[in-house]
Amino acid sequence: MPYPKPTRRSWAEPWKVKVVEPIRMTTREYREKCIAEAGYNTFLLRSEDVYIDLLTDSGTSAMSDNQWAGMMLGDEAYAGSRNFYHLWEAVTEYYGYQYVVPTHQGRGAEHIISQIMIKEGDYVPGNMYFTTTRLHQELAGGTFVDVIIDEAHDPANEHPFKGDVDLDKLQKLIDEVGADKIPYVAVAGTVNMAGGQPQSMANMRALRRLCDQHHIPIVLDATRAVENAYFIQQREAGYRDKKIAEILKEYCSYTDSCTMSAKKDTLVNIGGWLATNDEGLFEEARNMVVVYEGLHTYGGLAGRDMEAMARGIVESVDDDHIRARVGQVEYLGQHLIDWGVPVVRPIGGHAVFLDARAIYEHIPQDQFPAQALAADLYIDSGVRSMERGVVSAGRDPKTGDHRYPKLELVRLTIPRRVYTQAHMDVVAESALEVYEKREQARGLRFVYEPKYLRFFQARFERV
Ligand code: F0G
């Protein structure tokens, strides 16, 4: 079929490829064996047996030549590495916080801030949970309370800012438990578990006002805050002509501290930080990082890793970069929307989320429809995705029952600067094929269930 003549000029990635890594296509029969051996858990596959790896956007980005050059400038001194100061300067310049503590990745920072700020019996409201974030809150004695707007729990709802905090829900919690039982409000932009959905600047500003009235600090999970800034630029009145860097800084300015998994926005394979404007918190965090991560000038990282992060921060806020990054995710998502495959809408910043509840309607949630769908997609094409449903949600620590989230999703997560449009075409075609054969699908049951973050290591068999 001839290609239709274009009606507009396309945009493209602001880079060209210098190094390639071969990937291998396998047979369906081979993949059936691999996934059965992996207990129907895509985390337990060998990456060699994966064709297109959309498990996560975490630590899977391609670094630039400038970042790789920076790796050679690693100052591997135990204390006071020059790369640490470069990282510090980049975080303060682009994110705006005054104090920085490096950590090996996001959960290192979550652990430290949770242990310092949360007391037994506290409540930590947040715009939907994230797996590691909530677990660290619980391990510190806190109870997570979801205060995201209701629209976020409905995959079909087209609200442009499904990451917004519902201020009435937060006010209700403050009235019920008292502000002194709320050590901070945890906000994430974008919201991973809601489908990579952004929070608006207006909502963040209003949240700041409410928190100020009650003297409650705000801790931002800044992991994908650059992607959040892009949605603000595209969707929120008054931001169209502002640069991503400017929007990011304003967004962070309404918060007191942040935790960061630099493995996402920041375009590195490992790294993270905790940053704050609170000097007392900084002193405590800087002391605690020595116990769990490493000295406060490396936090579990090599000097070269901190240099790559410092440079990655600068690249991540480039307007052309972020447009191409989110644009590629939208490209995949729009194909699935056009072909009628149920996905979370609008398309988020880092991933396209298949609505497994709608696709595998006949599989009850306690037979893990999203887990089964991820396995079936792998068998079809070697595309690796991730369950984000009842398995990820885990069990309620008080009752021991499964937590049944409204969203039962499979995440097709796009690494940054790694795959091409042709790869996205293959992924879309495979998702369509699995969707068309949905009636043949069967559910799963546990054969092994770990105690913490069970989705990483659980094993299943077919029902
Ligand atoms: N916060 C968010 C929003 C995340 O997505 C992640 C990690 C973390 C914190 C924890 O950071 O992995 O560096 O310790 N998300 C990865 C993912 C694992 O696949 O979504 P980490």
PDB file of N, CA and C in Angstrom, residues 222-316:
ATOM      1  N   ALA A 222      10.525  13.276  42.570  1.00  0.00           N
ATOM      2  CA  ALA A 222      10.872  14.011  41.343  1.00  0.00           C
ATOM      3  C   ALA A 222      11.348  13.104  40.208  1.00  0.00           C
ATOM      4  N   THR A 223      11.157  11.802  40.397  1.00  0.00           N
ATOM      5  CA  THR A 223      11.664  10.822  39.435  1.00  0.00           C
ATOM      6  C   THR A 223      11.342  11.169  37.980  1.00  0.00           C
ATOM      7  N   ARG A 224      10.101  11.571  37.710  1.00  0.00           N
ATOM      8  CA  ARG A 224       9.706  11.921  36.333  1.00  0.00           C
ATOM      9  C   ARG A 224       9.132  13.346  36.278  1.00  0.00           C
ATOM     10  N   ALA A 225       9.698  14.239  37.099  1.00  0.00           N
ATOM     11  CA  ALA A 225       9.185  15.615  37.160  1.00  0.00           C
ATOM     12  C   ALA A 225       9.447  16.376  35.859  1.00  0.00           C
ATOM     13  N   VAL A 226      10.475  15.993  35.108  1.00  0.00           N
ATOM     14  CA  VAL A 226      10.713  16.659  33.819  1.00  0.00           C
ATOM     15  C   VAL A 226       9.578  16.303  32.855  1.00  0.00           C
ATOM     16  N   GLU A 227       9.182  15.036  32.855  1.00  0.00           N
ATOM     17  CA  GLU A 227       8.050  14.634  32.008  1.00  0.00           C
ATOM     18  C   GLU A 227       6.774  15.351  32.470  1.00  0.00           C
ATOM     19  N   ASN A 228       6.635  15.513  33.775  1.00  0.00           N
ATOM     20  CA  ASN A 228       5.488  16.259  34.296  1.00  0.00           C
ATOM     21  C   ASN A 228       5.503  17.699  33.762  1.00  0.00           C
ATOM     22  N   ALA A 229       6.702  18.307  33.756  1.00  0.00           N
ATOM     23  CA  ALA A 229       6.835  19.688  33.266  1.00  0.00           C
ATOM     24  C   ALA A 229       6.417  19.779  31.798  1.00  0.00           C
ATOM     25  N   TYR A 230       6.726  18.734  31.036  1.00  0.00           N
ATOM     26  CA  TYR A 230       6.342  18.745  29.615  1.00  0.00           C
ATOM     27  C   TYR A 230       4.815  18.799  29.465  1.00  0.00           C
ATOM     28  N   PHE A 231       4.104  18.015  30.270  1.00  0.00           N
ATOM     29  CA  PHE A 231       2.635  18.040  30.182  1.00  0.00           C
ATOM     30  C   PHE A 231       2.070  19.387  30.623  1.00  0.00           C
ATOM     31  N   ILE A 232       2.689  19.995  31.617  1.00  0.00           N
ATOM     32  CA  ILE A 232       2.250  21.337  32.028  1.00  0.00           C
ATOM     33  C   ILE A 232       2.431  22.301  30.856  1.00  0.00           C
ATOM     34  N   GLN A 233       3.580  22.218  30.207  1.00  0.00           N
ATOM     35  CA  GLN A 233       3.851  23.099  29.058  1.00  0.00           C
ATOM     36  C   GLN A 233       2.798  22.898  27.960  1.00  0.00           C
ATOM     37  N   GLN A 234       2.434  21.651  27.697  1.00  0.00           N
ATOM     38  CA  GLN A 234       1.521  21.346  26.603  1.00  0.00           C
ATOM     39  C   GLN A 234       0.053  21.595  26.947  1.00  0.00           C
ATOM     40  N   ARG A 235      -0.310  21.406  28.225  1.00  0.00           N
ATOM     41  CA  ARG A 235      -1.739  21.361  28.560  1.00  0.00           C
ATOM     42  C   ARG A 235      -2.249  22.479  29.454  1.00  0.00           C
ATOM     43  N   GLU A 236      -1.357  23.169  30.152  1.00  0.00           N
ATOM     44  CA  GLU A 236      -1.852  24.112  31.159  1.00  0.00           C
ATOM     45  C   GLU A 236      -1.733  25.543  30.643  1.00  0.00           C
ATOM     46  N   ALA A 237      -2.778  26.320  30.838  1.00  0.00           N
ATOM     47  CA  ALA A 237      -2.803  27.709  30.349  1.00  0.00           C
ATOM     48  C   ALA A 237      -1.645  28.495  30.943  1.00  0.00           C
ATOM     49  N   GLY A 238      -0.976  29.266  30.095  1.00  0.00           N
ATOM     50  CA  GLY A 238       0.090  30.143  30.556  1.00  0.00           C
ATOM     51  C   GLY A 238       1.486  29.537  30.505  1.00  0.00           C
ATOM     52  N   TYR A 239       1.604  28.276  30.094  1.00  0.00           N
ATOM     53  CA  TYR A 239       2.931  27.635  30.120  1.00  0.00           C
ATOM     54  C   TYR A 239       3.480  27.300  28.737  1.00  0.00           C
ATOM     55  N   ARG A 240       2.713  27.516  27.674  1.00  0.00           N
ATOM     56  CA  ARG A 240       3.112  27.125  26.323  1.00  0.00           C
ATOM     57  C   ARG A 240       4.462  27.720  25.902  1.00  0.00           C
ATOM     58  N   ASP A 241       4.702  28.952  26.313  1.00  0.00           N
ATOM     59  CA  ASP A 241       5.926  29.622  25.857  1.00  0.00           C
ATOM     60  C   ASP A 241       7.065  29.528  26.863  1.00  0.00           C
ATOM     61  N   LYS A 242       6.833  28.776  27.938  1.00  0.00           N
ATOM     62  CA  LYS A 242       7.908  28.654  28.930  1.00  0.00           C
ATOM     63  C   LYS A 242       8.779  27.443  28.620  1.00  0.00           C
ATOM     64  N   LYS A 243      10.031  27.530  28.987  1.00  0.00           N
ATOM     65  CA  LYS A 243      10.976  26.424  28.807  1.00  0.00           C
ATOM     66  C   LYS A 243      10.730  25.356  29.873  1.00  0.00           C
ATOM     67  N   ILE A 244      11.028  24.118  29.509  1.00  0.00           N
ATOM     68  CA  ILE A 244      10.890  23.010  30.462  1.00  0.00           C
ATOM     69  C   ILE A 244      11.677  23.299  31.751  1.00  0.00           C
ATOM     70  N   ALA A 245      12.893  23.817  31.591  1.00  0.00           N
ATOM     71  CA  ALA A 245      13.729  24.069  32.777  1.00  0.00           C
ATOM     72  C   ALA A 245      13.049  25.045  33.742  1.00  0.00           C
ATOM     73  N   GLU A 246      12.400  26.053  33.173  1.00  0.00           N
ATOM     74  CA  GLU A 246      11.728  27.057  33.992  1.00  0.00           C
ATOM     75  C   GLU A 246      10.517  26.435  34.714  1.00  0.00           C
ATOM     76  N   ILE A 247       9.775  25.613  33.980  1.00  0.00           N
ATOM     77  CA  ILE A 247       8.584  24.983  34.561  1.00  0.00           C
ATOM     78  C   ILE A 247       8.983  24.011  35.672  1.00  0.00           C
ATOM     79  N   LEU A 248      10.042  23.241  35.416  1.00  0.00           N
ATOM     80  CA  LEU A 248      10.511  22.281  36.426  1.00  0.00           C
ATOM     81  C   LEU A 248      10.868  23.010  37.720  1.00  0.00           C
ATOM     82  N   LYS A 249      11.567  24.106  37.591  1.00  0.00           N
ATOM     83  CA  LYS A 249      12.014  24.821  38.792  1.00  0.00           C
ATOM     84  C   LYS A 249      10.839  25.419  39.556  1.00  0.00           C
ATOM     85  N   GLU A 250       9.875  25.938  38.812  1.00  0.00           N
ATOM     86  CA  GLU A 250       8.699  26.467  39.510  1.00  0.00           C
ATOM     87  C   GLU A 250       7.958  25.342  40.241  1.00  0.00           C
ATOM     88  N   TYR A 251       7.812  24.215  39.570  1.00  0.00           N
ATOM     89  CA  TYR A 251       7.089  23.066  40.142  1.00  0.00           C
ATOM     90  C   TYR A 251       7.746  22.627  41.463  1.00  0.00           C
ATOM     91  N   CYS A 252       9.067  22.472  41.419  1.00  0.00           N
ATOM     92  CA  CYS A 252       9.784  22.037  42.631  1.00  0.00           C
ATOM     93  C   CYS A 252       9.725  23.097  43.730  1.00  0.00           C
ATOM     94  N   SER A 253       9.599  24.382  43.327  1.00  0.00           N
ATOM     95  CA  SER A 253       9.651  25.460  44.311  1.00  0.00           C
ATOM     96  C   SER A 253       8.487  25.414  45.298  1.00  0.00           C
ATOM     97  N   TYR A 254       7.414  24.709  44.945  1.00  0.00           N
ATOM     98  CA  TYR A 254       6.276  24.591  45.868  1.00  0.00           C
ATOM     99  C   TYR A 254       6.476  23.458  46.879  1.00  0.00           C
ATOM    100  N   THR A 255       7.594  22.754  46.792  1.00  0.00           N
ATOM    101  CA  THR A 255       7.830  21.620  47.686  1.00  0.00           C
ATOM    102  C   THR A 255       9.050  21.901  48.555  1.00  0.00           C
ATOM    103  N   ASP A 256       9.169  21.117  49.629  1.00  0.00           N
ATOM    104  CA  ASP A 256      10.255  21.355  50.581  1.00  0.00           C
ATOM    105  C   ASP A 256      11.465  20.477  50.324  1.00  0.00           C
ATOM    106  N   SER A 257      11.194  19.276  49.833  1.00  0.00           N
ATOM    107  CA  SER A 257      12.263  18.290  49.662  1.00  0.00           C
ATOM    108  C   SER A 257      11.889  17.406  48.498  1.00  0.00           C
ATOM    109  N   CYS A 258      12.867  16.667  47.987  1.00  0.00           N
ATOM    110  CA  CYS A 258      12.521  15.658  46.992  1.00  0.00           C
ATOM    111  C   CYS A 258      13.371  14.414  47.147  1.00  0.00           C
ATOM    112  N   THR A 259      12.789  13.297  46.714  1.00  0.00           N
ATOM    113  CA  THR A 259      13.571  12.083  46.505  1.00  0.00           C
ATOM    114  C   THR A 259      13.631  11.874  45.006  1.00  0.00           C
ATOM    115  N   MET A 260      14.693  11.246  44.551  1.00  0.00           N
ATOM    116  CA  MET A 260      14.894  11.143  43.111  1.00  0.00           C
ATOM    117  C   MET A 260      15.481   9.794  42.731  1.00  0.00           C
ATOM    118  N   SER A 261      14.843   9.139  41.787  1.00  0.00           N
ATOM    119  CA  SER A 261      15.468   8.028  41.091  1.00  0.00           C
ATOM    120  C   SER A 261      15.986   8.591  39.771  1.00  0.00           C
ATOM    121  N   ALA A 262      17.280   8.881  39.723  1.00  0.00           N
ATOM    122  CA  ALA A 262      17.868   9.514  38.534  1.00  0.00           C
ATOM    123  C   ALA A 262      17.918   8.552  37.357  1.00  0.00           C
ATOM    124  N   LYS A 263      17.539   7.288  37.601  1.00  0.00           N
ATOM    125  CA  LYS A 263      17.540   6.267  36.556  1.00  0.00           C
ATOM    126  C   LYS A 263      16.458   6.504  35.502  1.00  0.00           C
ATOM    127  N   LYS A 264      15.589   7.480  35.743  1.00  0.00           N
ATOM    128  CA  LYS A 264      14.523   7.765  34.769  1.00  0.00           C
ATOM    129  C   LYS A 264      14.856   9.062  34.020  1.00  0.00           C
ATOM    130  N   ASP A 265      14.207  10.171  34.392  1.00  0.00           N
ATOM    131  CA  ASP A 265      14.413  11.446  33.691  1.00  0.00           C
ATOM    132  C   ASP A 265      15.882  11.763  33.407  1.00  0.00           C
ATOM    133  N   THR A 266      16.739  11.472  34.342  1.00  0.00           N
ATOM    134  CA  THR A 266      18.113  11.978  34.306  1.00  0.00           C
ATOM    135  C   THR A 266      19.042  11.182  33.394  1.00  0.00           C
ATOM    136  N   LEU A 267      18.521  10.130  32.736  1.00  0.00           N
ATOM    137  CA  LEU A 267      19.265   9.497  31.640  1.00  0.00           C
ATOM    138  C   LEU A 267      20.545   8.797  32.087  1.00  0.00           C
ATOM    139  N   VAL A 268      20.512   8.182  33.261  1.00  0.00           N
ATOM    140  CA  VAL A 268      21.662   7.389  33.705  1.00  0.00           C
ATOM    141  C   VAL A 268      21.224   5.973  34.050  1.00  0.00           C
ATOM    142  N   ASN A 269      22.192   5.083  34.183  1.00  0.00           N
ATOM    143  CA  ASN A 269      21.890   3.688  34.463  1.00  0.00           C
ATOM    144  C   ASN A 269      21.797   3.409  35.955  1.00  0.00           C
ATOM    145  N   ILE A 270      22.375   4.288  36.772  1.00  0.00           N
ATOM    146  CA  ILE A 270      22.262   4.126  38.228  1.00  0.00           C
ATOM    147  C   ILE A 270      22.414   5.501  38.882  1.00  0.00           C
ATOM    148  N   GLY A 271      21.714   5.700  39.992  1.00  0.00           N
ATOM    149  CA  GLY A 271      21.896   6.943  40.752  1.00  0.00           C
ATOM    150  C   GLY A 271      20.591   7.514  41.271  1.00  0.00           C
ATOM    151  N   GLY A 272      20.734   8.397  42.239  1.00  0.00           N
ATOM    152  CA  GLY A 272      19.577   9.074  42.813  1.00  0.00           C
ATOM    153  C   GLY A 272      20.046  10.122  43.798  1.00  0.00           C
ATOM    154  N   TRP A 273      19.092  10.811  44.401  1.00  0.00           N
ATOM    155  CA  TRP A 273      19.463  11.766  45.443  1.00  0.00           C
ATOM    156  C   TRP A 273      18.258  12.114  46.296  1.00  0.00           C
ATOM    157  N   LEU A 274      18.594  12.733  47.429  1.00  0.00           N
ATOM    158  CA  LEU A 274      17.596  13.350  48.297  1.00  0.00           C
ATOM    159  C   LEU A 274      18.006  14.815  48.315  1.00  0.00           C
ATOM    160  N   ALA A 275      17.071  15.716  48.084  1.00  0.00           N
ATOM    161  CA  ALA A 275      17.415  17.134  48.107  1.00  0.00           C
ATOM    162  C   ALA A 275      16.385  17.858  48.961  1.00  0.00           C
ATOM    163  N   THR A 276      16.800  18.912  49.606  1.00  0.00           N
ATOM    164  CA  THR A 276      15.889  19.608  50.519  1.00  0.00           C
ATOM    165  C   THR A 276      16.308  21.054  50.730  1.00  0.00           C
ATOM    166  N   ASN A 277      15.358  21.841  51.194  1.00  0.00           N
ATOM    167  CA  ASN A 277      15.659  23.213  51.639  1.00  0.00           C
ATOM    168  C   ASN A 277      15.722  23.291  53.158  1.00  0.00           C
ATOM    169  N   ASP A 278      15.511  22.165  53.827  1.00  0.00           N
ATOM    170  CA  ASP A 278      15.448  22.127  55.290  1.00  0.00           C
ATOM    171  C   ASP A 278      16.818  21.699  55.827  1.00  0.00           C
ATOM    172  N   GLU A 279      17.489  22.635  56.462  1.00  0.00           N
ATOM    173  CA  GLU A 279      18.857  22.365  56.881  1.00  0.00           C
ATOM    174  C   GLU A 279      18.937  21.240  57.920  1.00  0.00           C
ATOM    175  N   GLY A 280      17.951  21.217  58.829  1.00  0.00           N
ATOM    176  CA  GLY A 280      17.940  20.182  59.862  1.00  0.00           C
ATOM    177  C   GLY A 280      17.790  18.795  59.245  1.00  0.00           C
ATOM    178  N   LEU A 281      16.863  18.690  58.290  1.00  0.00           N
ATOM    179  CA  LEU A 281      16.650  17.417  57.594  1.00  0.00           C
ATOM    180  C   LEU A 281      17.919  17.015  56.841  1.00  0.00           C
ATOM    181  N   PHE A 282      18.542  17.986  56.203  1.00  0.00           N
ATOM    182  CA  PHE A 282      19.785  17.719  55.473  1.00  0.00           C
ATOM    183  C   PHE A 282      20.845  17.141  56.402  1.00  0.00           C
ATOM    184  N   GLU A 283      21.010  17.756  57.559  1.00  0.00           N
ATOM    185  CA  GLU A 283      22.041  17.267  58.495  1.00  0.00           C
ATOM    186  C   GLU A 283      21.758  15.824  58.897  1.00  0.00           C
ATOM    187  N   GLU A 284      20.497  15.533  59.173  1.00  0.00           N
ATOM    188  CA  GLU A 284      20.141  14.159  59.573  1.00  0.00           C
ATOM    189  C   GLU A 284      20.351  13.175  58.426  1.00  0.00           C
ATOM    190  N   ALA A 285      19.942  13.588  57.223  1.00  0.00           N
ATOM    191  CA  ALA A 285      20.055  12.699  56.062  1.00  0.00           C
ATOM    192  C   ALA A 285      21.517  12.444  55.722  1.00  0.00           C
ATOM    193  N   ARG A 286      22.312  13.483  55.850  1.00  0.00           N
ATOM    194  CA  ARG A 286      23.737  13.372  55.539  1.00  0.00           C
ATOM    195  C   ARG A 286      24.430  12.440  56.520  1.00  0.00           C
ATOM    196  N   ASN A 287      23.897  12.404  57.754  1.00  0.00           N
ATOM    197  CA  ASN A 287      24.460  11.479  58.722  1.00  0.00           C
ATOM    198  C   ASN A 287      23.994  10.056  58.437  1.00  0.00           C
ATOM    199  N   MET A 288      22.723   9.909  58.111  1.00  0.00           N
ATOM    200  CA  MET A 288      22.172   8.579  57.915  1.00  0.00           C
ATOM    201  C   MET A 288      22.693   7.907  56.643  1.00  0.00           C
ATOM    202  N   VAL A 289      22.980   8.710  55.622  1.00  0.00           N
ATOM    203  CA  VAL A 289      23.439   8.128  54.354  1.00  0.00           C
ATOM    204  C   VAL A 289      24.755   7.370  54.558  1.00  0.00           C
ATOM    205  N   VAL A 290      25.542   7.803  55.528  1.00  0.00           N
ATOM    206  CA  VAL A 290      26.816   7.148  55.819  1.00  0.00           C
ATOM    207  C   VAL A 290      26.585   5.711  56.292  1.00  0.00           C
ATOM    208  N   VAL A 291      25.470   5.510  57.009  1.00  0.00           N
ATOM    209  CA  VAL A 291      25.181   4.184  57.548  1.00  0.00           C
ATOM    210  C   VAL A 291      24.713   3.235  56.443  1.00  0.00           C
ATOM    211  N   TYR A 292      23.850   3.734  55.562  1.00  0.00           N
ATOM    212  CA  TYR A 292      23.173   2.822  54.624  1.00  0.00           C
ATOM    213  C   TYR A 292      23.697   2.854  53.190  1.00  0.00           C
ATOM    214  N   GLU A 293      24.290   3.974  52.768  1.00  0.00           N
ATOM    215  CA  GLU A 293      24.660   4.082  51.355  1.00  0.00           C
ATOM    216  C   GLU A 293      26.167   4.268  51.159  1.00  0.00           C
ATOM    217  N   GLY A 294      26.761   5.167  51.897  1.00  0.00           N
ATOM    218  CA  GLY A 294      28.169   5.525  51.746  1.00  0.00           C
ATOM    219  C   GLY A 294      28.358   6.961  52.174  1.00  0.00           C
ATOM    220  N   LEU A 295      29.595   7.435  52.150  1.00  0.00           N
ATOM    221  CA  LEU A 295      29.853   8.807  52.607  1.00  0.00           C
ATOM    222  C   LEU A 295      28.956   9.807  51.865  1.00  0.00           C
ATOM    223  N   HIS A 296      28.667  10.928  52.524  1.00  0.00           N
ATOM    224  CA  HIS A 296      27.702  11.897  51.975  1.00  0.00           C
ATOM    225  C   HIS A 296      28.172  12.558  50.690  1.00  0.00           C
ATOM    226  N   THR A 297      29.422  12.345  50.276  1.00  0.00           N
ATOM    227  CA  THR A 297      29.838  12.890  48.980  1.00  0.00           C
ATOM    228  C   THR A 297      29.869  11.821  47.883  1.00  0.00           C
ATOM    229  N   TYR A 298      29.361  10.606  48.172  1.00  0.00           N
ATOM    230  CA  TYR A 298      29.156   9.666  47.055  1.00  0.00           C
ATOM    231  C   TYR A 298      27.910   8.803  47.169  1.00  0.00           C
ATOM    232  N   GLY A 299      27.377   8.617  48.391  1.00  0.00           N
ATOM    233  CA  GLY A 299      26.085   7.934  48.536  1.00  0.00           C
ATOM    234  C   GLY A 299      25.929   6.636  47.749  1.00  0.00           C
ATOM    235  N   GLY A 300      26.971   5.800  47.744  1.00  0.00           N
ATOM    236  CA  GLY A 300      26.828   4.499  47.073  1.00  0.00           C
ATOM    237  C   GLY A 300      27.161   4.530  45.591  1.00  0.00           C
ATOM    238  N   LEU A 301      27.615   5.673  45.099  1.00  0.00           N
ATOM    239  CA  LEU A 301      27.907   5.807  43.667  1.00  0.00           C
ATOM    240  C   LEU A 301      29.401   6.002  43.440  1.00  0.00           C
ATOM    241  N   ALA A 302      29.834   5.662  42.239  1.00  0.00           N
ATOM    242  CA  ALA A 302      31.189   6.029  41.840  1.00  0.00           C
ATOM    243  C   ALA A 302      31.180   7.494  41.405  1.00  0.00           C
ATOM    244  N   GLY A 303      32.331   8.125  41.449  1.00  0.00           N
ATOM    245  CA  GLY A 303      32.434   9.512  40.981  1.00  0.00           C
ATOM    246  C   GLY A 303      31.916   9.644  39.569  1.00  0.00           C
ATOM    247  N   ARG A 304      32.262   8.662  38.711  1.00  0.00           N
ATOM    248  CA  ARG A 304      31.832   8.744  37.298  1.00  0.00           C
ATOM    249  C   ARG A 304      30.311   8.710  37.166  1.00  0.00           C
ATOM    250  N   ASP A 305      29.647   7.962  38.061  1.00  0.00           N
ATOM    251  CA  ASP A 305      28.174   7.920  38.013  1.00  0.00           C
ATOM    252  C   ASP A 305      27.589   9.298  38.318  1.00  0.00           C
ATOM    253  N   MET A 306      28.199   9.982  39.280  1.00  0.00           N
ATOM    254  CA  MET A 306      27.689  11.316  39.643  1.00  0.00           C
ATOM    255  C   MET A 306      27.919  12.302  38.500  1.00  0.00           C
ATOM    256  N   GLU A 307      29.030  12.135  37.775  1.00  0.00           N
ATOM    257  CA  GLU A 307      29.295  13.015  36.633  1.00  0.00           C
ATOM    258  C   GLU A 307      28.252  12.783  35.533  1.00  0.00           C
ATOM    259  N   ALA A 308      27.960  11.501  35.269  1.00  0.00           N
ATOM    260  CA  ALA A 308      26.954  11.187  34.240  1.00  0.00           C
ATOM    261  C   ALA A 308      25.590  11.762  34.632  1.00  0.00           C
ATOM    262  N   MET A 309      25.301  11.720  35.931  1.00  0.00           N
ATOM    263  CA  MET A 309      24.022  12.287  36.410  1.00  0.00           C
ATOM    264  C   MET A 309      23.984  13.791  36.225  1.00  0.00           C
ATOM    265  N   ALA A 310      25.090  14.449  36.609  1.00  0.00           N
ATOM    266  CA  ALA A 310      25.138  15.912  36.498  1.00  0.00           C
ATOM    267  C   ALA A 310      24.894  16.325  35.045  1.00  0.00           C
ATOM    268  N   ARG A 311      25.517  15.607  34.123  1.00  0.00           N
ATOM    269  CA  ARG A 311      25.341  15.934  32.701  1.00  0.00           C
ATOM    270  C   ARG A 311      23.959  15.523  32.196  1.00  0.00           C
ATOM    271  N   GLY A 312      23.471  14.415  32.717  1.00  0.00           N
ATOM    272  CA  GLY A 312      22.132  13.947  32.332  1.00  0.00           C
ATOM    273  C   GLY A 312      21.042  14.928  32.738  1.00  0.00           C
ATOM    274  N   ILE A 313      21.220  15.557  33.883  1.00  0.00           N
ATOM    275  CA  ILE A 313      20.222  16.550  34.331  1.00  0.00           C
ATOM    276  C   ILE A 313      20.086  17.647  33.284  1.00  0.00           C
ATOM    277  N   VAL A 314      21.216  18.143  32.806  1.00  0.00           N
ATOM    278  CA  VAL A 314      21.199  19.241  31.830  1.00  0.00           C
ATOM    279  C   VAL A 314      20.514  18.776  30.534  1.00  0.00           C
ATOM    280  N   GLU A 315      20.856  17.571  30.074  1.00  0.00           N
ATOM    281  CA  GLU A 315      20.261  17.074  28.824  1.00  0.00           C
ATOM    282  C   GLU A 315      18.760  16.826  28.973  1.00  0.00           C
ATOM    283  N   SER A 316      18.357  16.416  30.174  1.00  0.00           N
ATOM    284  CA  SER A 316      16.960  15.998  30.371  1.00  0.00           C
ATOM    285  C   SER A 316      15.972  17.154  30.256  1.00  0.00           C
TER     286      SER A 316
END
